[in-house]
CSV table of C-alpha atoms in Angstrom, one decimal:
chain,number,residue,atom,x,y,z
A,222,MET,CA,29.7,-27.9,-35.5
A,223,ALA,CA,27.1,-27.5,-32.8
A,224,ARG,CA,28.7,-30.3,-30.7
A,225,ARG,CA,32.1,-28.7,-31.0
A,226,SER,CA,30.8,-25.4,-29.7
A,227,ILE,CA,29.3,-26.9,-26.5
A,228,PRO,CA,32.7,-27.3,-24.7
A,229,VAL,CA,33.7,-23.8,-25.8
A,230,PHE,CA,30.5,-22.4,-24.5
A,231,LYS,CA,30.9,-24.1,-21.2
A,232,GLN,CA,34.5,-22.8,-20.9
A,233,LEU,CA,33.3,-19.3,-21.6
A,234,LEU,CA,30.6,-19.6,-18.9
A,235,SER,CA,33.1,-20.9,-16.3
A,236,LYS,CA,35.8,-18.4,-17.0
A,237,PRO,CA,35.6,-15.2,-15.0
A,238,PRO,CA,35.7,-11.9,-17.0
A,239,THR,CA,39.0,-10.2,-17.0
A,240,PRO,CA,39.2,-6.8,-15.2
A,241,GLY,CA,38.0,-3.9,-17.4
A,242,HIS,CA,36.2,-6.4,-19.7
A,243,ILE,CA,32.4,-6.3,-19.8
A,244,SER,CA,31.2,-9.8,-20.4
A,245,SER,CA,28.0,-10.3,-22.3
A,246,LEU,CA,27.5,-13.4,-20.2
A,247,ASN,CA,27.5,-11.4,-16.9
A,248,PRO,CA,24.0,-12.1,-15.4
A,249,THR,CA,24.1,-9.2,-12.9
A,250,ARG,CA,22.1,-6.8,-15.0
A,251,SER,CA,19.1,-7.8,-17.2
A,252,VAL,CA,16.5,-5.9,-19.1
A,253,THR,CA,13.5,-5.6,-16.8
A,254,TYR,CA,11.6,-2.6,-18.2
A,255,MET,CA,11.7,-1.1,-21.7
A,256,PRO,CA,10.3,2.5,-21.4
A,257,ARG,CA,8.4,4.3,-24.1
A,258,PRO,CA,10.0,7.5,-25.4
A,259,GLY,CA,9.3,10.2,-22.8
A,260,ASP,CA,8.7,7.9,-19.9
A,261,GLY,CA,11.6,9.5,-18.0
A,262,THR,CA,9.9,12.9,-17.9
A,263,PRO,CA,9.7,14.0,-14.3
A,264,ARG,CA,6.2,13.7,-12.9
A,265,ALA,CA,4.4,16.1,-10.5
A,266,VAL,CA,3.1,14.5,-7.3
A,267,THR,CA,0.8,16.4,-4.9
A,268,LEU,CA,2.2,16.2,-1.4
A,269,ILE,CA,0.1,16.6,1.8
A,270,PRO,CA,2.4,16.3,4.9
A,271,GLY,CA,-0.7,16.2,7.1
A,272,ASP,CA,-0.8,16.2,11.0
A,273,GLY,CA,1.3,14.8,13.8
A,274,ILE,CA,4.2,12.7,12.5
A,275,GLY,CA,3.1,13.4,8.9
A,276,PRO,CA,5.7,16.2,8.1
A,277,LEU,CA,8.5,14.0,9.6
A,278,VAL,CA,7.8,11.0,7.4
A,279,THR,CA,6.9,12.9,4.3
A,280,GLY,CA,10.1,14.9,4.8
A,281,ALA,CA,12.0,11.6,4.9
A,282,VAL,CA,10.5,10.6,1.5
A,283,GLU,CA,11.5,14.0,0.0
A,284,GLN,CA,15.1,13.5,1.1
A,285,VAL,CA,15.3,10.0,-0.3
A,286,MET,CA,13.7,11.0,-3.6
A,287,GLU,CA,16.2,13.8,-4.0
A,288,ALA,CA,19.1,11.5,-3.2
A,289,MET,CA,18.0,9.0,-5.8
A,290,HIS,CA,17.3,11.7,-8.4
A,291,ALA,CA,13.9,10.1,-8.9
A,292,PRO,CA,12.0,11.7,-11.7
A,293,VAL,CA,9.3,13.2,-9.5
A,294,TYR,CA,8.8,16.6,-8.0
A,295,PHE,CA,6.3,17.6,-5.3
A,296,GLU,CA,3.6,20.2,-5.1
A,297,ARG,CA,3.2,20.7,-1.4
A,298,PHE,CA,0.0,21.8,0.4
A,299,ASP,CA,-0.8,22.2,4.0
A,300,VAL,CA,-3.9,20.4,4.9
A,301,HIS,CA,-5.0,19.5,8.5
A,302,GLY,CA,-7.7,17.3,9.9
A,303,GLU,CA,-9.6,20.0,11.7
A,304,MET,CA,-10.4,21.8,8.4
A,305,LYS,CA,-14.0,21.5,7.2
A,306,ARG,CA,-13.0,20.6,3.7
A,307,VAL,CA,-9.9,19.9,1.6
A,308,PRO,CA,-9.1,23.2,-0.1
A,309,GLU,CA,-10.2,23.3,-3.7
A,310,GLU,CA,-6.7,24.1,-4.9
A,311,VAL,CA,-5.5,20.8,-3.4
A,312,MET,CA,-8.2,18.9,-5.1
A,313,ASP,CA,-7.4,20.6,-8.4
A,314,SER,CA,-3.7,19.6,-8.0
A,315,ILE,CA,-4.6,15.9,-7.4
A,316,ARG,CA,-6.9,15.9,-10.3
A,317,LYS,CA,-4.2,17.4,-12.5
A,318,ASN,CA,-1.3,15.2,-11.3
A,319,LYS,CA,-3.4,12.0,-10.8
A,320,VAL,CA,-1.1,11.0,-7.9
A,321,CYS,CA,-0.7,12.2,-4.3
A,322,LEU,CA,1.5,11.2,-1.4
A,323,LYS,CA,0.0,11.9,2.0
A,324,GLY,CA,0.8,11.8,5.7
A,325,GLY,CA,-1.8,11.1,8.3
A,326,LEU,CA,-4.8,13.5,8.7
A,327,ALA,CA,-6.3,13.5,12.1
A,328,THR,CA,-10.1,12.9,12.3
A,329,PRO,CA,-11.8,14.6,15.3
A,330,MET,CA,-13.8,12.2,17.4
A,331,GLY,CA,-17.5,12.8,17.4
A,332,GLY,CA,-19.0,16.3,16.6
A,333,GLY,CA,-20.0,17.4,13.2
A,334,VAL,CA,-16.5,17.5,11.5
A,335,ASN,CA,-16.3,15.1,8.6
A,336,SER,CA,-13.2,13.1,7.8
A,337,LEU,CA,-11.0,14.7,5.2
A,338,ASN,CA,-9.8,11.2,4.3
A,339,MET,CA,-13.3,10.2,3.4
A,340,GLN,CA,-13.8,13.4,1.4
A,341,LEU,CA,-10.7,12.6,-0.7
A,342,ARG,CA,-11.8,9.0,-1.3
A,343,LYS,CA,-15.3,9.9,-2.3
A,344,GLU,CA,-14.6,13.0,-4.5
A,345,LEU,CA,-11.8,11.2,-6.3
A,346,ASP,CA,-13.7,7.9,-6.3
A,347,LEU,CA,-10.7,6.1,-4.8
A,348,TYR,CA,-12.7,2.9,-4.4
A,349,ALA,CA,-9.9,0.5,-3.6
A,350,SER,CA,-7.7,0.6,-0.5
A,351,LEU,CA,-4.7,-1.7,-0.7
A,352,VAL,CA,-2.5,-2.6,2.3
A,353,ASN,CA,0.4,-5.1,1.9
A,354,CYS,CA,1.3,-6.8,5.2
A,355,PHE,CA,4.4,-9.0,5.0
A,356,ASN,CA,7.4,-10.1,7.0
A,357,LEU,CA,10.5,-8.0,6.6
A,358,PRO,CA,13.8,-10.0,6.7
A,359,GLY,CA,15.6,-9.4,10.0
A,360,LEU,CA,12.5,-8.1,11.9
A,361,PRO,CA,11.4,-10.7,14.4
A,362,THR,CA,7.7,-11.5,14.6
A,363,ARG,CA,5.6,-14.2,16.1
A,364,HIS,CA,4.6,-15.6,12.7
A,365,GLN,CA,6.7,-16.2,9.6
A,366,ASN,CA,5.7,-16.5,5.9
A,367,VAL,CA,3.2,-13.7,6.2
A,368,ASP,CA,2.4,-12.0,2.9
A,369,ILE,CA,-1.1,-10.7,2.9
A,370,VAL,CA,-2.7,-8.1,0.7
A,371,VAL,CA,-5.9,-6.6,2.1
A,372,ILE,CA,-8.1,-5.0,-0.6
A,373,ARG,CA,-11.0,-3.0,0.9
A,374,GLU,CA,-14.0,-1.3,-0.6
A,375,ASN,CA,-13.4,2.4,0.2
A,376,THR,CA,-16.5,4.4,-0.7
A,377,GLU,CA,-19.6,2.9,1.0
A,378,GLY,CA,-20.6,0.4,3.8
A,379,GLU,CA,-20.6,1.8,7.3
A,380,TYR,CA,-18.4,4.7,6.1
A,381,SER,CA,-21.3,6.2,4.0
A,382,GLY,CA,-21.7,8.8,6.7
A,383,LEU,CA,-25.5,8.5,6.7
A,384,GLU,CA,-26.4,9.0,10.3
A,385,HIS,CA,-29.2,10.8,12.1
A,386,GLU,CA,-30.9,11.0,15.4
A,387,VAL,CA,-34.4,9.5,15.1
A,388,VAL,CA,-35.5,10.7,18.6
A,389,PRO,CA,-33.4,12.0,21.4
A,390,GLY,CA,-31.2,9.2,22.6
A,391,VAL,CA,-31.7,7.0,19.5
A,392,VAL,CA,-29.3,7.3,16.6
A,393,GLU,CA,-29.7,5.4,13.3
A,394,SER,CA,-26.6,4.7,11.1
A,395,LEU,CA,-27.1,3.3,7.7
A,396,LYS,CA,-24.8,0.7,6.0
A,397,VAL,CA,-25.0,0.9,2.3
A,398,ILE,CA,-23.9,-1.9,0.0
A,399,THR,CA,-24.4,-1.7,-3.8
A,400,LYS,CA,-24.0,-4.3,-6.5
A,401,PHE,CA,-21.9,-1.8,-8.6
A,402,CYS,CA,-19.4,-1.1,-5.8
A,403,SER,CA,-19.2,-4.7,-4.7
A,404,GLU,CA,-18.5,-6.0,-8.2
A,405,ARG,CA,-15.8,-3.4,-9.0
A,406,ILE,CA,-13.9,-4.1,-5.8
A,407,ALA,CA,-14.1,-7.8,-6.4
A,408,LYS,CA,-12.9,-7.3,-10.0
A,409,TYR,CA,-10.0,-5.2,-8.7
A,410,ALA,CA,-9.0,-7.9,-6.1
A,411,PHE,CA,-9.0,-10.7,-8.7
A,412,GLU,CA,-7.2,-8.6,-11.3
A,413,TYR,CA,-4.6,-7.7,-8.7
A,414,ALA,CA,-4.2,-11.4,-7.8
A,415,TYR,CA,-3.9,-12.3,-11.5
A,416,LEU,CA,-1.3,-9.6,-12.4
A,417,ASN,CA,0.8,-10.3,-9.3
A,418,ASN,CA,0.9,-14.1,-9.5
A,419,ARG,CA,-1.2,-14.5,-6.4
A,420,LYS,CA,-3.0,-17.8,-5.9
A,421,LYS,CA,-6.0,-17.2,-3.7
A,422,VAL,CA,-8.6,-14.5,-3.0
A,423,THR,CA,-10.6,-14.7,0.3
A,424,ALA,CA,-13.9,-12.7,0.7
A,425,VAL,CA,-14.5,-11.5,4.3
A,426,HIS,CA,-18.1,-11.0,5.3
A,427,LYS,CA,-20.8,-11.3,7.9
A,428,ALA,CA,-23.6,-12.6,5.7
A,429,ASN,CA,-24.8,-15.0,8.3
A,430,ILE,CA,-26.2,-11.9,10.1
A,431,MET,CA,-26.4,-9.2,7.5
A,432,LYS,CA,-28.0,-11.5,4.9
A,433,LEU,CA,-29.0,-8.8,2.4
A,434,ALA,CA,-26.1,-6.4,2.6
A,435,ASP,CA,-23.2,-8.8,3.0
A,436,GLY,CA,-25.1,-11.3,1.0
A,437,LEU,CA,-25.0,-8.9,-2.0
A,438,PHE,CA,-21.3,-8.4,-1.5
A,439,LEU,CA,-20.7,-12.2,-1.5
A,440,GLU,CA,-22.9,-12.7,-4.5
A,441,SER,CA,-20.8,-10.2,-6.4
A,442,CYS,CA,-17.6,-11.8,-5.4
A,443,ARG,CA,-18.8,-15.2,-6.5
A,444,GLU,CA,-19.8,-14.0,-9.9
A,445,VAL,CA,-16.4,-12.4,-10.5
A,446,ALA,CA,-14.6,-15.4,-9.2
A,447,THR,CA,-16.1,-17.6,-12.0
A,448,LYS,CA,-14.1,-15.4,-14.5
A,449,TYR,CA,-10.8,-16.3,-12.9
A,450,PRO,CA,-10.7,-20.1,-12.8
A,451,GLY,CA,-6.9,-20.1,-12.2
A,452,ILE,CA,-7.3,-18.3,-8.8
A,453,GLN,CA,-8.7,-20.1,-5.8
A,454,TYR,CA,-11.6,-18.4,-4.2
A,455,ASN,CA,-13.0,-18.9,-0.6
A,456,GLU,CA,-15.0,-17.0,2.0
A,457,ILE,CA,-14.7,-16.4,5.7
A,458,ILE,CA,-16.9,-14.8,8.3
A,459,VAL,CA,-15.2,-11.7,9.7
A,460,ASP,CA,-15.0,-12.9,13.4
A,461,ASN,CA,-13.5,-16.2,12.4
A,462,CYS,CA,-11.2,-14.3,10.1
A,463,CYS,CA,-9.7,-12.3,13.0
A,464,MET,CA,-9.2,-15.4,15.0
A,465,GLN,CA,-7.5,-17.2,12.0
A,466,LEU,CA,-5.3,-14.1,11.3
A,467,VAL,CA,-3.7,-14.2,14.8
A,468,SER,CA,-3.3,-17.9,14.8
A,469,LYS,CA,-2.4,-18.9,11.2
A,470,PRO,CA,-1.9,-15.8,9.1
A,471,GLU,CA,0.2,-17.6,6.5
A,472,GLN,CA,-3.0,-19.2,5.1
A,473,PHE,CA,-4.2,-15.9,3.6
A,474,ASP,CA,-3.1,-14.4,0.3
A,475,VAL,CA,-5.3,-11.7,-1.1
A,476,MET,CA,-8.3,-10.6,1.0
A,477,VAL,CA,-11.3,-8.6,-0.3
A,478,THR,CA,-13.6,-6.9,2.1
A,479,PRO,CA,-16.3,-4.4,2.6
A,480,ASN,CA,-15.3,-1.0,4.1
A,481,LEU,CA,-15.3,-1.4,7.9
A,482,TYR,CA,-14.1,-5.1,8.0
A,483,GLY,CA,-11.2,-4.1,5.8
A,484,ASN,CA,-10.0,-1.5,8.2
A,485,LEU,CA,-10.0,-3.9,11.1
A,486,VAL,CA,-8.5,-6.8,9.1
A,487,ALA,CA,-5.7,-4.6,7.6
A,488,ASN,CA,-4.6,-3.2,11.0
A,489,THR,CA,-4.7,-6.7,12.6
A,490,ALA,CA,-2.6,-8.1,9.7
A,491,ALA,CA,-0.2,-5.2,10.0
A,492,GLY,CA,0.3,-5.8,13.7
A,493,ILE,CA,1.0,-9.5,13.1
A,494,ALA,CA,3.6,-8.9,10.3
A,495,GLY,CA,5.7,-6.3,12.1
A,496,GLY,CA,3.6,-3.2,13.0
A,497,THR,CA,1.7,-0.4,11.3
A,498,GLY,CA,5.0,1.6,11.0
A,499,VAL,CA,6.4,-0.7,8.3
A,500,MET,CA,3.3,-1.6,6.2
A,501,PRO,CA,2.8,0.3,2.9
A,502,GLY,CA,-0.5,1.0,1.2
A,503,GLY,CA,-2.5,3.3,-1.0
A,504,ASN,CA,-6.0,4.2,-2.3
A,505,VAL,CA,-6.7,3.9,-6.0
A,506,GLY,CA,-9.5,4.6,-8.5
A,507,ALA,CA,-9.9,4.6,-12.2
A,508,ASP,CA,-8.1,8.0,-12.6
A,509,HIS,CA,-6.3,8.9,-9.3
A,510,ALA,CA,-4.2,7.3,-6.6
A,511,ILE,CA,-3.2,8.5,-3.1
A,512,PHE,CA,-0.3,6.7,-1.3
A,513,GLU,CA,0.0,6.7,2.4
A,514,GLN,CA,0.9,4.5,5.4
A,515,GLY,CA,-0.9,1.3,4.8
A,516,ALA,CA,-2.6,0.7,8.2
A,517,SER,CA,-4.4,3.7,9.7
A,518,ALA,CA,-3.6,3.0,13.3
A,519,GLY,CA,-0.8,5.3,14.5
A,520,ASN,CA,-0.5,7.2,11.2
A,521,VAL,CA,-0.7,10.5,13.0
A,522,GLY,CA,1.3,9.4,16.1
A,523,ASN,CA,1.4,11.4,19.3
A,524,ASP,CA,3.0,14.6,20.6
A,525,LYS,CA,5.9,12.7,22.2
A,526,LEU,CA,6.9,11.1,18.9
A,527,VAL,CA,6.8,14.5,17.2
A,528,GLU,CA,8.8,16.2,19.9
A,529,GLN,CA,11.5,13.5,20.0
A,530,LYS,CA,11.4,13.2,16.1
A,531,LYS,CA,11.3,9.4,16.4
A,532,ALA,CA,8.5,8.5,14.0
A,533,ASN,CA,9.1,5.4,11.9
A,534,PRO,CA,9.4,6.5,8.2
A,535,VAL,CA,9.5,2.9,6.8
A,536,ALA,CA,5.8,2.6,5.9
A,537,LEU,CA,5.7,5.8,3.9
A,538,LEU,CA,9.1,5.0,2.2
A,539,LEU,CA,7.7,1.7,1.1
A,540,SER,CA,4.4,3.4,0.0
A,541,SER,CA,6.5,5.8,-2.0
A,542,ALA,CA,8.1,2.8,-3.7
A,543,MET,CA,4.6,1.6,-4.6
A,544,MET,CA,4.0,5.1,-6.0
A,545,LEU,CA,7.1,5.0,-8.1
A,546,ARG,CA,6.0,1.6,-9.5
A,547,HIS,CA,2.6,3.1,-10.2
A,548,LEU,CA,4.2,5.9,-12.1
A,549,GLN,CA,6.2,3.3,-14.1
A,550,PHE,CA,9.6,4.0,-12.6
A,551,PRO,CA,10.2,0.4,-11.5
A,552,SER,CA,14.0,0.6,-11.2
A,553,PHE,CA,13.7,3.5,-8.7
A,554,ALA,CA,11.1,1.6,-6.8
A,555,ASP,CA,13.3,-1.5,-6.6
A,556,ARG,CA,16.3,0.5,-5.5
A,557,LEU,CA,14.4,2.2,-2.7
A,558,GLU,CA,12.8,-1.0,-1.5
A,559,THR,CA,16.2,-2.8,-1.4
A,560,ALA,CA,17.7,0.0,0.6
A,561,VAL,CA,14.9,0.1,3.2
A,562,LYS,CA,14.9,-3.7,3.6
A,563,GLN,CA,18.7,-3.7,4.0
A,564,VAL,CA,18.5,-1.2,6.8
A,565,ILE,CA,15.8,-3.2,8.6
A,566,SER,CA,17.7,-6.5,8.1
A,567,GLU,CA,20.9,-5.0,9.5
A,568,GLY,CA,19.0,-3.9,12.6
A,569,LYS,CA,21.3,-1.1,13.6
A,570,TYR,CA,18.9,1.8,13.0
A,571,ARG,CA,15.4,1.2,14.1
A,572,THR,CA,12.8,3.4,15.7
A,573,ARG,CA,11.2,2.5,19.1
A,574,ASP,CA,8.2,0.6,17.6
A,575,LEU,CA,10.7,-1.9,16.1
A,576,GLY,CA,12.7,-2.3,19.3
A,577,GLY,CA,15.3,0.4,18.7
A,578,HIS,CA,16.0,4.0,19.8
A,579,SER,CA,16.8,5.7,16.5
A,580,THR,CA,15.3,9.0,15.4
A,581,THR,CA,13.5,9.4,12.1
A,582,GLN,CA,16.6,11.2,10.6
A,583,GLU,CA,19.0,8.4,11.7
A,584,VAL,CA,16.8,5.9,9.8
A,585,VAL,CA,16.7,8.1,6.8
A,586,ASP,CA,20.5,8.6,6.8
A,587,ALA,CA,20.9,4.8,7.0
A,588,VAL,CA,18.6,4.4,4.0
A,589,LEU,CA,20.6,7.1,2.1
A,590,ALA,CA,23.8,5.3,2.8
A,591,ALA,CA,22.3,2.0,1.7
A,592,LEU,CA,21.3,3.6,-1.6
A,593,ASP,CA,25.0,4.3,-2.3
A,594,ASP,CA,26.1,0.7,-1.6
């Protein structure tokens, strides 16, 4: 009986479904996510448009979310980089909602004004920064097959903010590295690699010079690596890392770094893969997450970009797709990513940083049209 059924089964597979008939053999739609009851309840997300181009690109995200009927709604707050602190009502909103979408916040150079970005990371304990740098189909770059994830420790290192003037003309700035923070960022990097089918984790350091501080970071990474035998682990000195990034970036997979090195490496990798205007990212801790443009360079833009309304919204659109996946709305995330990549691949609507002349709104309109395809 089983043998007789084989030709019949082959015939069914080869025969196209008749119009109006839904075939159970049609492979175009499969079950990818089985939600729990109530998972479709709309989620509140704190929105901080920020400075410079921030309102332009966050506005783009709002339009796309509305067009997709995504199950999120925004609680908007005006926060600007020159403020002394993030207002308490904003912090309360993030603590309540657990998730925030943010435009760039300008950090004044010098002076006594602290970075609001650092305040958010420290008070919410957003200890892991993640930037995904990858080639987008249709966007020409010098290197192909780039798909790098930079995971950066976000709360200590040179960003501890412990500086003082010892005597006039002599300033001391402290770099703080702890076992606790080094271990948890290493665990996050290896866990990310494991859950995302990544093959290799590279620790970036300068332990040949900072033997105690970066030595402790490396020691922590090595200990965690022993618990993930299926993932290759290696180490690279930060200056050699930068040289290797611009010559053979395809060799890297997941990179785990202390705070300052991660900022440099992520922006370098973003520039190699297509520019900071297209690279998504976010900051995450045990309880909260903030999604923003992945690479910090250019996330506020300049007055000319704001006046001409030609900021690139792609990075924040892709970051918002990461946010949707974080909120367990994977089909909305897939739909948004597919639409953005389609617009980039077609090449008709691109902002100046990608070689085009489109405005922010023209790119958004193209994404909205792609959503309907």
